[in-house]
């Protein structure tokens, strides 16, 4: 129940919905019960009017109290009958029934609308909370998690929580209230018969509890299987070109379909167990009604007690409705396990905390003045050491190139500057201040990045460039595109800057995508630029255009470049050779060639490959 109440906390301010819902539900229950109770005077009038009851002179006695509901209703029926006649009495009773039904249905509609608003409000708060927390998490979390699992939790699991948990809230208030109202009326009609009939409730609860015992475990298995399917689907759609190129379509189909079959099996088992509760409770209810007919009928026929035939028929009608709220409660109890299992998975995301957070007294920086310094910096993924004792100074206005064998730690070193990850040892200073003492937003506002992979969105070219500066004008965007050598191909496209580039920029070539990314970085105009092998995946012609764009981008900026083609960084102020997590060499291009070390070997290998 702890999970249930945590999920319910997302409904705040719940009193905004709860108070009007309670009022509407109380009115619905009162008049809904009255609808059935009014059968007694209706039948009383009809029995008298058809001659099935004694029509001799009748002395109407004192009005009974509310503890004798049957007698009270009979009193009014008799009074109407003898005061205004049978047909007029029947008219009055029918009008009362219609008014009662109208009021109960009106307020039931209003209560359902209020509960639907609560459900949507809860879903909105929960989904916002989950997504906001996910976006605040550090990059390491996404490295170790499956994207499909995260998508499943935000999309599917939150939806399950919405319908099972909030629906249970509705049932948990209304149905017990309705059940109590029915039982009170039944006791008012006949205490002896009601005590006999209430045996069905604990018996029904016992059988239902046995049926739903394993539902929570099966629901959790089902949610996990569904998230696996979403992961496989995401991987299949993202990598469809490679899948076809390697003739891996049968493997991908088999993997997805296998998980789909597993999910179907779990759902079949769960639904079979879940839906067994309804017919079992209904069967128990019918059996109990049959027993009451036998026992109550014997009381009426034998004349024992004061239960009249009209009251007995009303009793049977009301008791037949007792099983409806009882059945709704058992069904809700069955469904809640599915919601709790989904809720636990959602709350896992809500409870996840980023390892990269601002200190309470973190400083805000507005400019870059001097240098970025690495002092004895170490970093490791678990037990695997990536960087070891890195000492490096990047001064304002310098272009520093990082080169070295793959896996040496170049990208990790660059990722430490905007604090995508925190150092494991040592410190990185930004103008003499430890990065961990700065706010993330102010630090990253001083830094721009262009990665090896062109990250674009399914939107227009204009919006992709203006992503770095949403308030940018068309003139600013065009200026940035011209610096990035992108303006010419943009104006030749179908709708110019309003052209939609498709999913991840699929309608553009690799070089065009990269130049859009560079234009985005130019528009932001940060003092520090990080370039991670920005031309490695391009053909020669595209590389030349992109490299020219990068040279323009690097002008008057502090730039850290991870170089794929060493010929492109020969004019760098400083070249740092990273090998096995350490700085193997550093210096200018000519100095490193003369040293005849790792850098010279890399140059020779690349020239040989070319």
PDB file of N, CA, C and O in Angstrom, residues 181-228:
ATOM      1  N   UNK A 181     -24.888   1.455   2.289  1.00  0.00           N
ATOM      2  CA  UNK A 181     -26.258   1.947   2.107  1.00  0.00           C
ATOM      3  C   UNK A 181     -27.228   0.796   1.853  1.00  0.00           C
ATOM      4  O   UNK A 181     -28.322   0.748   2.433  1.00  0.00           O
ATOM      5  N   UNK A 182     -26.813  -0.140   0.999  1.00  0.00           N
ATOM      6  CA  UNK A 182     -27.662  -1.291   0.718  1.00  0.00           C
ATOM      7  C   UNK A 182     -27.886  -2.132   1.974  1.00  0.00           C
ATOM      8  O   UNK A 182     -29.011  -2.567   2.275  1.00  0.00           O
ATOM      9  N   UNK A 183     -26.826  -2.372   2.720  1.00  0.00           N
ATOM     10  CA  UNK A 183     -26.922  -3.206   3.923  1.00  0.00           C
ATOM     11  C   UNK A 183     -27.825  -2.545   4.973  1.00  0.00           C
ATOM     12  O   UNK A 183     -28.624  -3.212   5.639  1.00  0.00           O
ATOM     13  N   UNK A 184     -27.699  -1.219   5.121  1.00  0.00           N
ATOM     14  CA  UNK A 184     -28.557  -0.491   6.071  1.00  0.00           C
ATOM     15  C   UNK A 184     -30.033  -0.657   5.688  1.00  0.00           C
ATOM     16  O   UNK A 184     -30.894  -0.927   6.543  1.00  0.00           O
ATOM     17  N   UNK A 185     -30.321  -0.522   4.397  1.00  0.00           N
ATOM     18  CA  UNK A 185     -31.706  -0.681   3.934  1.00  0.00           C
ATOM     19  C   UNK A 185     -32.176  -2.118   4.150  1.00  0.00           C
ATOM     20  O   UNK A 185     -33.327  -2.359   4.558  1.00  0.00           O
ATOM     21  N   UNK A 186     -31.281  -3.081   3.892  1.00  0.00           N
ATOM     22  CA  UNK A 186     -31.648  -4.488   4.082  1.00  0.00           C
ATOM     23  C   UNK A 186     -31.962  -4.769   5.549  1.00  0.00           C
ATOM     24  O   UNK A 186     -32.925  -5.482   5.867  1.00  0.00           O
ATOM     25  N   UNK A 187     -31.150  -4.232   6.458  1.00  0.00           N
ATOM     26  CA  UNK A 187     -31.412  -4.410   7.880  1.00  0.00           C
ATOM     27  C   UNK A 187     -32.732  -3.755   8.270  1.00  0.00           C
ATOM     28  O   UNK A 187     -33.482  -4.272   9.105  1.00  0.00           O
ATOM     29  N   UNK A 188     -33.008  -2.584   7.660  1.00  0.00           N
ATOM     30  CA  UNK A 188     -34.263  -1.893   7.963  1.00  0.00           C
ATOM     31  C   UNK A 188     -35.472  -2.699   7.487  1.00  0.00           C
ATOM     32  O   UNK A 188     -36.539  -2.671   8.102  1.00  0.00           O
ATOM     33  N   UNK A 189     -35.288  -3.450   6.389  1.00  0.00           N
ATOM     34  CA  UNK A 189     -36.380  -4.272   5.868  1.00  0.00           C
ATOM     35  C   UNK A 189     -36.548  -5.545   6.689  1.00  0.00           C
ATOM     36  O   UNK A 189     -37.665  -5.930   7.023  1.00  0.00           O
ATOM     37  N   UNK A 190     -35.423  -6.223   6.992  1.00  0.00           N
ATOM     38  CA  UNK A 190     -35.498  -7.469   7.778  1.00  0.00           C
ATOM     39  C   UNK A 190     -34.131  -7.779   8.377  1.00  0.00           C
ATOM     40  O   UNK A 190     -33.203  -8.172   7.648  1.00  0.00           O
ATOM     41  N   UNK A 191     -34.028  -7.659   9.683  1.00  0.00           N
ATOM     42  CA  UNK A 191     -32.757  -7.916  10.362  1.00  0.00           C
ATOM     43  C   UNK A 191     -32.391  -9.389  10.286  1.00  0.00           C
ATOM     44  O   UNK A 191     -31.245  -9.756  10.000  1.00  0.00           O
ATOM     45  N   UNK A 192     -33.364 -10.263  10.536  1.00  0.00           N
ATOM     46  CA  UNK A 192     -33.115 -11.702  10.567  1.00  0.00           C
ATOM     47  C   UNK A 192     -32.614 -12.198   9.207  1.00  0.00           C
ATOM     48  O   UNK A 192     -31.637 -12.942   9.105  1.00  0.00           O
ATOM     49  N   UNK A 193     -33.266 -11.762   8.151  1.00  0.00           N
ATOM     50  CA  UNK A 193     -32.902 -12.200   6.798  1.00  0.00           C
ATOM     51  C   UNK A 193     -31.530 -11.649   6.389  1.00  0.00           C
ATOM     52  O   UNK A 193     -30.749 -12.325   5.725  1.00  0.00           O
ATOM     53  N   UNK A 194     -31.235 -10.424   6.811  1.00  0.00           N
ATOM     54  CA  UNK A 194     -29.952  -9.801   6.448  1.00  0.00           C
ATOM     55  C   UNK A 194     -28.782 -10.487   7.132  1.00  0.00           C
ATOM     56  O   UNK A 194     -27.736 -10.716   6.512  1.00  0.00           O
ATOM     57  N   UNK A 195     -28.932 -10.819   8.406  1.00  0.00           N
ATOM     58  CA  UNK A 195     -27.868 -11.530   9.123  1.00  0.00           C
ATOM     59  C   UNK A 195     -27.563 -12.864   8.447  1.00  0.00           C
ATOM     60  O   UNK A 195     -26.405 -13.279   8.331  1.00  0.00           O
ATOM     61  N   UNK A 196     -28.617 -13.513   7.982  1.00  0.00           N
ATOM     62  CA  UNK A 196     -28.442 -14.785   7.284  1.00  0.00           C
ATOM     63  C   UNK A 196     -27.710 -14.589   5.949  1.00  0.00           C
ATOM     64  O   UNK A 196     -26.859 -15.382   5.562  1.00  0.00           O
ATOM     65  N   UNK A 197     -28.042 -13.499   5.256  1.00  0.00           N
ATOM     66  CA  UNK A 197     -27.533 -13.309   3.889  1.00  0.00           C
ATOM     67  C   UNK A 197     -26.092 -12.802   3.827  1.00  0.00           C
ATOM     68  O   UNK A 197     -25.415 -12.992   2.822  1.00  0.00           O
ATOM     69  N   UNK A 198     -25.609 -12.148   4.887  1.00  0.00           N
ATOM     70  CA  UNK A 198     -24.286 -11.522   4.828  1.00  0.00           C
ATOM     71  C   UNK A 198     -23.130 -12.510   4.845  1.00  0.00           C
ATOM     72  O   UNK A 198     -21.966 -12.125   4.758  1.00  0.00           O
ATOM     73  N   UNK A 199     -23.438 -13.789   4.968  1.00  0.00           N
ATOM     74  CA  UNK A 199     -22.383 -14.807   4.942  1.00  0.00           C
ATOM     75  C   UNK A 199     -21.634 -14.777   3.615  1.00  0.00           C
ATOM     76  O   UNK A 199     -20.448 -15.099   3.544  1.00  0.00           O
ATOM     77  N   UNK A 200     -22.293 -14.339   2.527  1.00  0.00           N
ATOM     78  CA  UNK A 200     -21.700 -14.393   1.194  1.00  0.00           C
ATOM     79  C   UNK A 200     -20.469 -13.498   1.066  1.00  0.00           C
ATOM     80  O   UNK A 200     -19.533 -13.803   0.320  1.00  0.00           O
ATOM     81  N   UNK A 201     -20.413 -12.396   1.808  1.00  0.00           N
ATOM     82  CA  UNK A 201     -19.312 -11.437   1.637  1.00  0.00           C
ATOM     83  C   UNK A 201     -17.965 -12.019   2.064  1.00  0.00           C
ATOM     84  O   UNK A 201     -17.011 -12.028   1.279  1.00  0.00           O
ATOM     85  N   UNK A 202     -17.819 -12.553   3.308  1.00  0.00           N
ATOM     86  CA  UNK A 202     -16.518 -13.151   3.668  1.00  0.00           C
ATOM     87  C   UNK A 202     -16.173 -14.380   2.834  1.00  0.00           C
ATOM     88  O   UNK A 202     -15.004 -14.618   2.517  1.00  0.00           O
ATOM     89  N   UNK A 203     -17.203 -15.161   2.465  1.00  0.00           N
ATOM     90  CA  UNK A 203     -16.941 -16.341   1.624  1.00  0.00           C
ATOM     91  C   UNK A 203     -16.401 -15.906   0.266  1.00  0.00           C
ATOM     92  O   UNK A 203     -15.419 -16.456  -0.244  1.00  0.00           O
ATOM     93  N   UNK A 204     -17.038 -14.895  -0.334  1.00  0.00           N
ATOM     94  CA  UNK A 204     -16.596 -14.375  -1.626  1.00  0.00           C
ATOM     95  C   UNK A 204     -15.190 -13.807  -1.533  1.00  0.00           C
ATOM     96  O   UNK A 204     -14.339 -14.066  -2.393  1.00  0.00           O
ATOM     97  N   UNK A 205     -14.917 -13.026  -0.474  1.00  0.00           N
ATOM     98  CA  UNK A 205     -13.589 -12.428  -0.302  1.00  0.00           C
ATOM     99  C   UNK A 205     -12.510 -13.500  -0.189  1.00  0.00           C
ATOM    100  O   UNK A 205     -11.398 -13.351  -0.719  1.00  0.00           O
ATOM    101  N   UNK A 206     -12.821 -14.600   0.494  1.00  0.00           N
ATOM    102  CA  UNK A 206     -11.846 -15.681   0.654  1.00  0.00           C
ATOM    103  C   UNK A 206     -11.472 -16.283  -0.695  1.00  0.00           C
ATOM    104  O   UNK A 206     -10.293 -16.461  -1.013  1.00  0.00           O
ATOM    105  N   UNK A 207     -12.474 -16.593  -1.507  1.00  0.00           N
ATOM    106  CA  UNK A 207     -12.202 -17.199  -2.812  1.00  0.00           C
ATOM    107  C   UNK A 207     -11.465 -16.236  -3.744  1.00  0.00           C
ATOM    108  O   UNK A 207     -10.549 -16.633  -4.463  1.00  0.00           O
ATOM    109  N   UNK A 208     -11.855 -14.954  -3.717  1.00  0.00           N
ATOM    110  CA  UNK A 208     -11.216 -13.967  -4.583  1.00  0.00           C
ATOM    111  C   UNK A 208      -9.749 -13.782  -4.206  1.00  0.00           C
ATOM    112  O   UNK A 208      -8.875 -13.675  -5.066  1.00  0.00           O
ATOM    113  N   UNK A 209      -9.458 -13.739  -2.898  1.00  0.00           N
ATOM    114  CA  UNK A 209      -8.072 -13.555  -2.456  1.00  0.00           C
ATOM    115  C   UNK A 209      -7.185 -14.702  -2.938  1.00  0.00           C
ATOM    116  O   UNK A 209      -6.020 -14.513  -3.250  1.00  0.00           O
ATOM    117  N   UNK A 210      -7.760 -15.913  -2.984  1.00  0.00           N
ATOM    118  CA  UNK A 210      -6.999 -17.061  -3.491  1.00  0.00           C
ATOM    119  C   UNK A 210      -6.701 -16.915  -4.980  1.00  0.00           C
ATOM    120  O   UNK A 210      -5.626 -17.273  -5.463  1.00  0.00           O
ATOM    121  N   UNK A 211      -7.658 -16.350  -5.700  1.00  0.00           N
ATOM    122  CA  UNK A 211      -7.510 -16.223  -7.153  1.00  0.00           C
ATOM    123  C   UNK A 211      -6.447 -15.194  -7.525  1.00  0.00           C
ATOM    124  O   UNK A 211      -5.646 -15.395  -8.431  1.00  0.00           O
ATOM    125  N   UNK A 212      -6.430 -14.041  -6.821  1.00  0.00           N
ATOM    126  CA  UNK A 212      -5.572 -12.922  -7.232  1.00  0.00           C
ATOM    127  C   UNK A 212      -4.207 -12.927  -6.546  1.00  0.00           C
ATOM    128  O   UNK A 212      -3.447 -11.967  -6.669  1.00  0.00           O
ATOM    129  N   UNK A 213      -3.895 -13.978  -5.829  1.00  0.00           N
ATOM    130  CA  UNK A 213      -2.676 -14.003  -5.021  1.00  0.00           C
ATOM    131  C   UNK A 213      -1.421 -13.739  -5.842  1.00  0.00           C
ATOM    132  O   UNK A 213      -0.508 -13.036  -5.417  1.00  0.00           O
ATOM    133  N   UNK A 214      -1.352 -14.293  -7.051  1.00  0.00           N
ATOM    134  CA  UNK A 214      -0.127 -14.173  -7.854  1.00  0.00           C
ATOM    135  C   UNK A 214      -0.177 -13.065  -8.898  1.00  0.00           C
ATOM    136  O   UNK A 214       0.722 -12.954  -9.731  1.00  0.00           O
ATOM    137  N   UNK A 215      -1.205 -12.244  -8.854  1.00  0.00           N
ATOM    138  CA  UNK A 215      -1.375 -11.247  -9.914  1.00  0.00           C
ATOM    139  C   UNK A 215      -0.248 -10.220  -9.955  1.00  0.00           C
ATOM    140  O   UNK A 215       0.189  -9.805 -11.020  1.00  0.00           O
ATOM    141  N   UNK A 216       0.226  -9.763  -8.797  1.00  0.00           N
ATOM    142  CA  UNK A 216       1.246  -8.709  -8.767  1.00  0.00           C
ATOM    143  C   UNK A 216       2.538  -9.175  -9.441  1.00  0.00           C
ATOM    144  O   UNK A 216       3.138  -8.456 -10.244  1.00  0.00           O
ATOM    145  N   UNK A 217       2.961 -10.402  -9.120  1.00  0.00           N
ATOM    146  CA  UNK A 217       4.181 -10.930  -9.722  1.00  0.00           C
ATOM    147  C   UNK A 217       4.027 -11.066 -11.233  1.00  0.00           C
ATOM    148  O   UNK A 217       4.922 -10.703 -12.006  1.00  0.00           O
ATOM    149  N   UNK A 218       2.875 -11.571 -11.687  1.00  0.00           N
ATOM    150  CA  UNK A 218       2.648 -11.714 -13.121  1.00  0.00           C
ATOM    151  C   UNK A 218       2.581 -10.357 -13.814  1.00  0.00           C
ATOM    152  O   UNK A 218       3.087 -10.194 -14.926  1.00  0.00           O
ATOM    153  N   UNK A 219       1.992  -9.352 -13.132  1.00  0.00           N
ATOM    154  CA  UNK A 219       1.898  -8.011 -13.720  1.00  0.00           C
ATOM    155  C   UNK A 219       3.294  -7.417 -13.912  1.00  0.00           C
ATOM    156  O   UNK A 219       3.582  -6.801 -14.941  1.00  0.00           O
ATOM    157  N   UNK A 220       4.169  -7.605 -12.940  1.00  0.00           N
ATOM    158  CA  UNK A 220       5.532  -7.072 -13.049  1.00  0.00           C
ATOM    159  C   UNK A 220       6.299  -7.765 -14.177  1.00  0.00           C
ATOM    160  O   UNK A 220       7.020  -7.131 -14.941  1.00  0.00           O
ATOM    161  N   UNK A 221       6.121  -9.083 -14.290  1.00  0.00           N
ATOM    162  CA  UNK A 221       6.754  -9.821 -15.388  1.00  0.00           C
ATOM    163  C   UNK A 221       6.249  -9.304 -16.731  1.00  0.00           C
ATOM    164  O   UNK A 221       7.019  -9.168 -17.689  1.00  0.00           O
ATOM    165  N   UNK A 222       4.947  -9.031 -16.797  1.00  0.00           N
ATOM    166  CA  UNK A 222       4.355  -8.525 -18.036  1.00  0.00           C
ATOM    167  C   UNK A 222       4.905  -7.167 -18.419  1.00  0.00           C
ATOM    168  O   UNK A 222       5.217  -6.918 -19.589  1.00  0.00           O
ATOM    169  N   UNK A 223       5.052  -6.261 -17.434  1.00  0.00           N
ATOM    170  CA  UNK A 223       5.594  -4.932 -17.722  1.00  0.00           C
ATOM    171  C   UNK A 223       7.036  -5.019 -18.194  1.00  0.00           C
ATOM    172  O   UNK A 223       7.456  -4.292 -19.100  1.00  0.00           O
ATOM    173  N   UNK A 224       7.822  -5.909 -17.591  1.00  0.00           N
ATOM    174  CA  UNK A 224       9.222  -6.063 -17.997  1.00  0.00           C
ATOM    175  C   UNK A 224       9.319  -6.624 -19.408  1.00  0.00           C
ATOM    176  O   UNK A 224      10.142  -6.184 -20.224  1.00  0.00           O
ATOM    177  N   UNK A 225       8.468  -7.603 -19.719  1.00  0.00           N
ATOM    178  CA  UNK A 225       8.460  -8.174 -21.061  1.00  0.00           C
ATOM    179  C   UNK A 225       8.058  -7.125 -22.093  1.00  0.00           C
ATOM    180  O   UNK A 225       8.636  -7.060 -23.187  1.00  0.00           O
ATOM    181  N   UNK A 226       7.091  -6.284 -21.749  1.00  0.00           N
ATOM    182  CA  UNK A 226       6.657  -5.220 -22.666  1.00  0.00           C
ATOM    183  C   UNK A 226       7.798  -4.232 -22.921  1.00  0.00           C
ATOM    184  O   UNK A 226       8.006  -3.802 -24.059  1.00  0.00           O
ATOM    185  N   UNK A 227       8.539  -3.877 -21.872  1.00  0.00           N
ATOM    186  CA  UNK A 227       9.659  -2.946 -22.049  1.00  0.00           C
ATOM    187  C   UNK A 227      10.745  -3.565 -22.932  1.00  0.00           C
ATOM    188  O   UNK A 227      11.388  -2.864 -23.713  1.00  0.00           O
ATOM    189  N   UNK A 228      10.938  -4.886 -22.824  1.00  0.00           N
ATOM    190  CA  UNK A 228      11.898  -5.562 -23.711  1.00  0.00           C
ATOM    191  C   UNK A 228      11.450  -5.460 -25.166  1.00  0.00           C
ATOM    192  O   UNK A 228      12.273  -5.228 -26.069  1.00  0.00           O
TER     193      UNK A 228
END
